[in-house]
PDB file of C-alpha atoms in Angstrom:
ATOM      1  CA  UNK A   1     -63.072  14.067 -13.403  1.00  0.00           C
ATOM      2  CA  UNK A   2     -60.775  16.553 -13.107  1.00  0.00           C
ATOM      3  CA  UNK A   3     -60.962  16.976  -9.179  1.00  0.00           C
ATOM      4  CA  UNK A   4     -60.268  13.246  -9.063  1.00  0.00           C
ATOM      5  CA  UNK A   5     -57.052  13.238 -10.909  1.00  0.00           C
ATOM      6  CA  UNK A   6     -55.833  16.314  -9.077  1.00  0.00           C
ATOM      7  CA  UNK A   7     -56.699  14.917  -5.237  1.00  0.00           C
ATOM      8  CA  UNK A   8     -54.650  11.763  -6.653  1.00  0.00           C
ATOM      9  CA  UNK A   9     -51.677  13.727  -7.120  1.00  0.00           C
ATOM     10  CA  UNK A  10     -52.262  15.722  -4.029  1.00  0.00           C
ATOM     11  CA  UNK A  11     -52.428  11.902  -2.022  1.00  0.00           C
ATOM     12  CA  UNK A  12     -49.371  10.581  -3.801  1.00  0.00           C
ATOM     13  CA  UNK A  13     -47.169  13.905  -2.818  1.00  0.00           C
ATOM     14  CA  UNK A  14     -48.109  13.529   0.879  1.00  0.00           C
ATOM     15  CA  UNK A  15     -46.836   9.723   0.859  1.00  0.00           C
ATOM     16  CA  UNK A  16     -43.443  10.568  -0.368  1.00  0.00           C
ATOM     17  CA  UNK A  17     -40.947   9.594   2.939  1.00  0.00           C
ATOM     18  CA  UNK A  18     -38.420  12.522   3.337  1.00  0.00           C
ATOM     19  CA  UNK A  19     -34.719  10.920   3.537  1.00  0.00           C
ATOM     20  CA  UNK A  20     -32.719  13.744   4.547  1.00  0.00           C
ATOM     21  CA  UNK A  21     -33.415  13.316   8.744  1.00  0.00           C
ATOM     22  CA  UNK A  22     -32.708   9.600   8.218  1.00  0.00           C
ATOM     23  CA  UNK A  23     -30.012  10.286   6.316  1.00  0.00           C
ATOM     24  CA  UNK A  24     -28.068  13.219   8.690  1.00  0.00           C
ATOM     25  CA  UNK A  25     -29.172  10.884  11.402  1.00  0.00           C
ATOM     26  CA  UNK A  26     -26.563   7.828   9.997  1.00  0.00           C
ATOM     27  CA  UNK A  27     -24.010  10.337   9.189  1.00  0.00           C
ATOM     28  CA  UNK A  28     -24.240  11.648  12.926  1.00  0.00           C
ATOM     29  CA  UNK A  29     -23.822   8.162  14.114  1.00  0.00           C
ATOM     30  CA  UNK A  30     -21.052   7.260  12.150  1.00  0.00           C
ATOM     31  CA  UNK A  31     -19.185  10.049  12.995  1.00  0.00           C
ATOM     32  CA  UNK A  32     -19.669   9.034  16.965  1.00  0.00           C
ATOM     33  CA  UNK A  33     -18.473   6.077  16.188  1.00  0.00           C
ATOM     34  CA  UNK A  34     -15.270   6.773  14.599  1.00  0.00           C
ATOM     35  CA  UNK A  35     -14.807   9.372  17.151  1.00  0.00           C
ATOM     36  CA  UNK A  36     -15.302   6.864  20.395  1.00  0.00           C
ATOM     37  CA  UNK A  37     -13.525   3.874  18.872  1.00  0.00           C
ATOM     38  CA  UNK A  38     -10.728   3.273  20.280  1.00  0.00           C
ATOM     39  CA  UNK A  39      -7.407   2.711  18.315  1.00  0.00           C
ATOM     40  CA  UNK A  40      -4.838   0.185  19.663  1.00  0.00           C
ATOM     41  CA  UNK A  41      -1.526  -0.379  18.536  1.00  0.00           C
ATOM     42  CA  UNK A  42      -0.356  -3.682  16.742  1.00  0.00           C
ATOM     43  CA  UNK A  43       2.968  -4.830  16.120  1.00  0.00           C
ATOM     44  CA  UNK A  44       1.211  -6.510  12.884  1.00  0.00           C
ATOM     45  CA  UNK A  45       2.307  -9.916  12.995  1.00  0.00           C
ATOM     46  CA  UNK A  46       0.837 -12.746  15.234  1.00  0.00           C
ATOM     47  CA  UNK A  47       3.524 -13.814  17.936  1.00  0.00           C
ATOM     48  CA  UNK A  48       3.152 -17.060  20.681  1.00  0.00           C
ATOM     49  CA  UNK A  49       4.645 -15.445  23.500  1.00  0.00           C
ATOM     50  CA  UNK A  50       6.536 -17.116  26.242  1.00  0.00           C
ATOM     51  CA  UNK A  51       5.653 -16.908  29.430  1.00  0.00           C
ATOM     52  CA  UNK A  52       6.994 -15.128  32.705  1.00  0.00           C
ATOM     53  CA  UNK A  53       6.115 -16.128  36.466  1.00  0.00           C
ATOM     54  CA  UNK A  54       7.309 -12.723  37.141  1.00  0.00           C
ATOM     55  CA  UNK A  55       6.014 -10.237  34.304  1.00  0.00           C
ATOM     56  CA  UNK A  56       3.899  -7.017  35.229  1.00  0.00           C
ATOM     57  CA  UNK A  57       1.077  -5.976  33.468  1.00  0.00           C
ATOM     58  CA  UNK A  58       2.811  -2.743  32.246  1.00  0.00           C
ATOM     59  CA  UNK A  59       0.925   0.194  30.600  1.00  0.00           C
ATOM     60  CA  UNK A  60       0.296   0.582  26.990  1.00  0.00           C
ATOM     61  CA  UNK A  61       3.584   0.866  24.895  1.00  0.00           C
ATOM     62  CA  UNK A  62       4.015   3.835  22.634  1.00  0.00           C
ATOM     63  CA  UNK A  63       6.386   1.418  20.440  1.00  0.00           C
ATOM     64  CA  UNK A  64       5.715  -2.137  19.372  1.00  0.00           C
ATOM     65  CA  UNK A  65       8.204  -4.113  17.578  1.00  0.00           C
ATOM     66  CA  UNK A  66       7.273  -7.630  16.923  1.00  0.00           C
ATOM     67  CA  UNK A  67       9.724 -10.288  16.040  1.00  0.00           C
ATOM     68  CA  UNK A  68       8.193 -13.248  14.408  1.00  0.00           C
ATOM     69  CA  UNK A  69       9.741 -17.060  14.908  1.00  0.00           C
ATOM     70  CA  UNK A  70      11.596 -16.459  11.614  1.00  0.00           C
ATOM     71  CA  UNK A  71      13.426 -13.671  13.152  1.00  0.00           C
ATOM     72  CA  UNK A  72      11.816 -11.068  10.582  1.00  0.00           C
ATOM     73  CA  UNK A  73      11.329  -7.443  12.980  1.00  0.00           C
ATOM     74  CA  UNK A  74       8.513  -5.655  12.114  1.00  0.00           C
ATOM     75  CA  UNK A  75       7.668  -2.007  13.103  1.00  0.00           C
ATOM     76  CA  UNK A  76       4.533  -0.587  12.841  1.00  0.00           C
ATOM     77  CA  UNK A  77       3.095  -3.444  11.086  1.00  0.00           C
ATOM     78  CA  UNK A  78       6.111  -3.145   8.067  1.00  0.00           C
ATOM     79  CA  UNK A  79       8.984  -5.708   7.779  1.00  0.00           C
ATOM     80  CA  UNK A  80      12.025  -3.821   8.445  1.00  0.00           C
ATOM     81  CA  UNK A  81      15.676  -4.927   8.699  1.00  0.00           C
ATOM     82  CA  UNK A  82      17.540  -5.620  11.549  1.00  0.00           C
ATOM     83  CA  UNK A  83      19.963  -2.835  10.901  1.00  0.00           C
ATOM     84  CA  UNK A  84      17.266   0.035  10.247  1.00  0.00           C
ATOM     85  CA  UNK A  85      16.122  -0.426  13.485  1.00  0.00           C
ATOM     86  CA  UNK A  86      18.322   2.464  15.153  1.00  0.00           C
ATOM     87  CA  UNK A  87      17.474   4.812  12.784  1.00  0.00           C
ATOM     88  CA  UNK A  88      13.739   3.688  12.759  1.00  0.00           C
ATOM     89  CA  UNK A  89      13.367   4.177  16.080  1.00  0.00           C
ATOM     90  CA  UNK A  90      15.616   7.498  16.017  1.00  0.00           C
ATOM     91  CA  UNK A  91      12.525   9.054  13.748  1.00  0.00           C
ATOM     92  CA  UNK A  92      10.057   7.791  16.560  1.00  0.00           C
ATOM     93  CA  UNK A  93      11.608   8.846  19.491  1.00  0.00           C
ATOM     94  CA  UNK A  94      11.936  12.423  17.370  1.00  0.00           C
ATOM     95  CA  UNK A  95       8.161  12.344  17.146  1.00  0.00           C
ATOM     96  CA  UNK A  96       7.756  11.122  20.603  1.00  0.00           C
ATOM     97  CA  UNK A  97      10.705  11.685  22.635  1.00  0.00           C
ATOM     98  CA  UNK A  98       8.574  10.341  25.989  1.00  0.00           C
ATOM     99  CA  UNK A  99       8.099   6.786  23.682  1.00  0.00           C
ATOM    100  CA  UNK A 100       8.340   3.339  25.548  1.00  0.00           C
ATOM    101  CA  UNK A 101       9.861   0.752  23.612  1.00  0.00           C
ATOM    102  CA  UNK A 102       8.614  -2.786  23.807  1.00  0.00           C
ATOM    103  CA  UNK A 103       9.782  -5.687  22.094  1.00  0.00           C
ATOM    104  CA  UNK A 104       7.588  -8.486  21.195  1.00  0.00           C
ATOM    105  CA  UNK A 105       9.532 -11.381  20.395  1.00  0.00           C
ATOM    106  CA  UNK A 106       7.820 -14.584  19.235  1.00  0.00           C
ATOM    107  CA  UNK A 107       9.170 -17.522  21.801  1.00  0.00           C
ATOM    108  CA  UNK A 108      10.483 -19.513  19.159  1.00  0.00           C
ATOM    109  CA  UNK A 109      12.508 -16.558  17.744  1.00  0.00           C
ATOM    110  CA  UNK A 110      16.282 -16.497  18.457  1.00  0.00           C
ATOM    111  CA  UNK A 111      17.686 -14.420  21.514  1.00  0.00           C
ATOM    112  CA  UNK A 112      20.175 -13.069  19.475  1.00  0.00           C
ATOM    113  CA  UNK A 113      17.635 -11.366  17.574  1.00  0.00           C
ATOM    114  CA  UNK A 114      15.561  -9.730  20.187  1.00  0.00           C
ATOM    115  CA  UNK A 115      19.321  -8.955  21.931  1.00  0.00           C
ATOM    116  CA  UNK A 116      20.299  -6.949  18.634  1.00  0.00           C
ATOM    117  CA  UNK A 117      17.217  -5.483  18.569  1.00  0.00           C
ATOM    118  CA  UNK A 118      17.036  -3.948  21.998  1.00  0.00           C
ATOM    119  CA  UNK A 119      20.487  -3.173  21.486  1.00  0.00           C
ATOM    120  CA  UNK A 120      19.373  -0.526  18.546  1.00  0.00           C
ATOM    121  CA  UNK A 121      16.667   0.584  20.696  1.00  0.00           C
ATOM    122  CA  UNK A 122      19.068   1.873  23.384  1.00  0.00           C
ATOM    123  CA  UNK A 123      21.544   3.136  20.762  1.00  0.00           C
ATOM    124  CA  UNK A 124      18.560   4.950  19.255  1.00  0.00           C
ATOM    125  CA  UNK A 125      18.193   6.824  22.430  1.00  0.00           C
ATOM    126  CA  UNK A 126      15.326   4.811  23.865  1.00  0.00           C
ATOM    127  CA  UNK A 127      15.427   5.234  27.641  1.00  0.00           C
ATOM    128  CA  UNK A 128      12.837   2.855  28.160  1.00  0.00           C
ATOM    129  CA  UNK A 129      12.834  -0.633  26.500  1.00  0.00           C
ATOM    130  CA  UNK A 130      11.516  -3.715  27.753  1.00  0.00           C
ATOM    131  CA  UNK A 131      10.903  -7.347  26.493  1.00  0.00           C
ATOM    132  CA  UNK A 132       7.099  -7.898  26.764  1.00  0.00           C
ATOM    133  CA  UNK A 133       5.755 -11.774  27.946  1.00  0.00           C
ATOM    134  CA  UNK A 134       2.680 -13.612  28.858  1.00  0.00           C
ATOM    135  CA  UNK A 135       0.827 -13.635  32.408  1.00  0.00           C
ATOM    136  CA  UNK A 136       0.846 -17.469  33.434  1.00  0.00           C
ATOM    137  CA  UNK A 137      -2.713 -18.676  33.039  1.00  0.00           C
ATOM    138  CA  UNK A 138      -3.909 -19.925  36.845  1.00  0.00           C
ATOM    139  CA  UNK A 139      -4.773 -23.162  36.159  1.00  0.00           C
TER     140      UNK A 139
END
């Protein structure tokens, strides 16, 4: 009776499942994952474009500002005012001096706004500021 009970134990040892591999395994992939993912910018709000016959596909901007159809400007997904744009901007450009500024204006924000606003881009020292617009759809 005795060698019975102890070959139980022996089988119930050898059918334990070892978790560590499995475990280092999802940690591996996760960290592939972050690492290939790739991050895009967003200007954080959600803006209807107009559209341009003549706009370029341009490359990726370093700076987004997004102006929604209420005329709020947002920077790096925060609601900032109109007048702390310059000196917004000022503290990018210091981090990136090489940074592209592109404004993305909702269409049924004023032109006044998105005037003002590239205005304080170019005060800031921004070399390079554009207005960004939709491709026409081909129809």
């Amino acid at each position: 009776m005795l060698n019975i009970t102890a070959a139980r134990r022996r089988n119930r040892a050898m059918v334990e499942i070892n978790m560590a591999p499995m475990i280092d395994m999802v940690f591996l992939l996760l960290i592939f994952f972050l690492v290939t993912t790739s991050f895009v910018k967003e200007t954080g709000i959600e803006v209807s474009r107009p559209t341009a016959t003549t706009a370029t596909a341009g490359e990726k901007a370093n700076i987004l500002i997004g102006i929604d159809a209420n005329n709020r400007v947002f920077l790096d997904r925060y609601e900032i005012d109109i007048r702390a744009v310059r000196a917004n901007i000022e503290r990018t450009l210091a981090e990136n001096p090489e940074g592209t500024v592109v404004v993305v204006a909702d269409k049924a924000s004023a032109t006044g706004t998105a005037i003002e606003v590239m205005d304080g881009c170019r005060m800031a020292g921004a070399q390079n500021v554009s207005l960004a617009a939709k491709l026409p759809q081909a129809e």
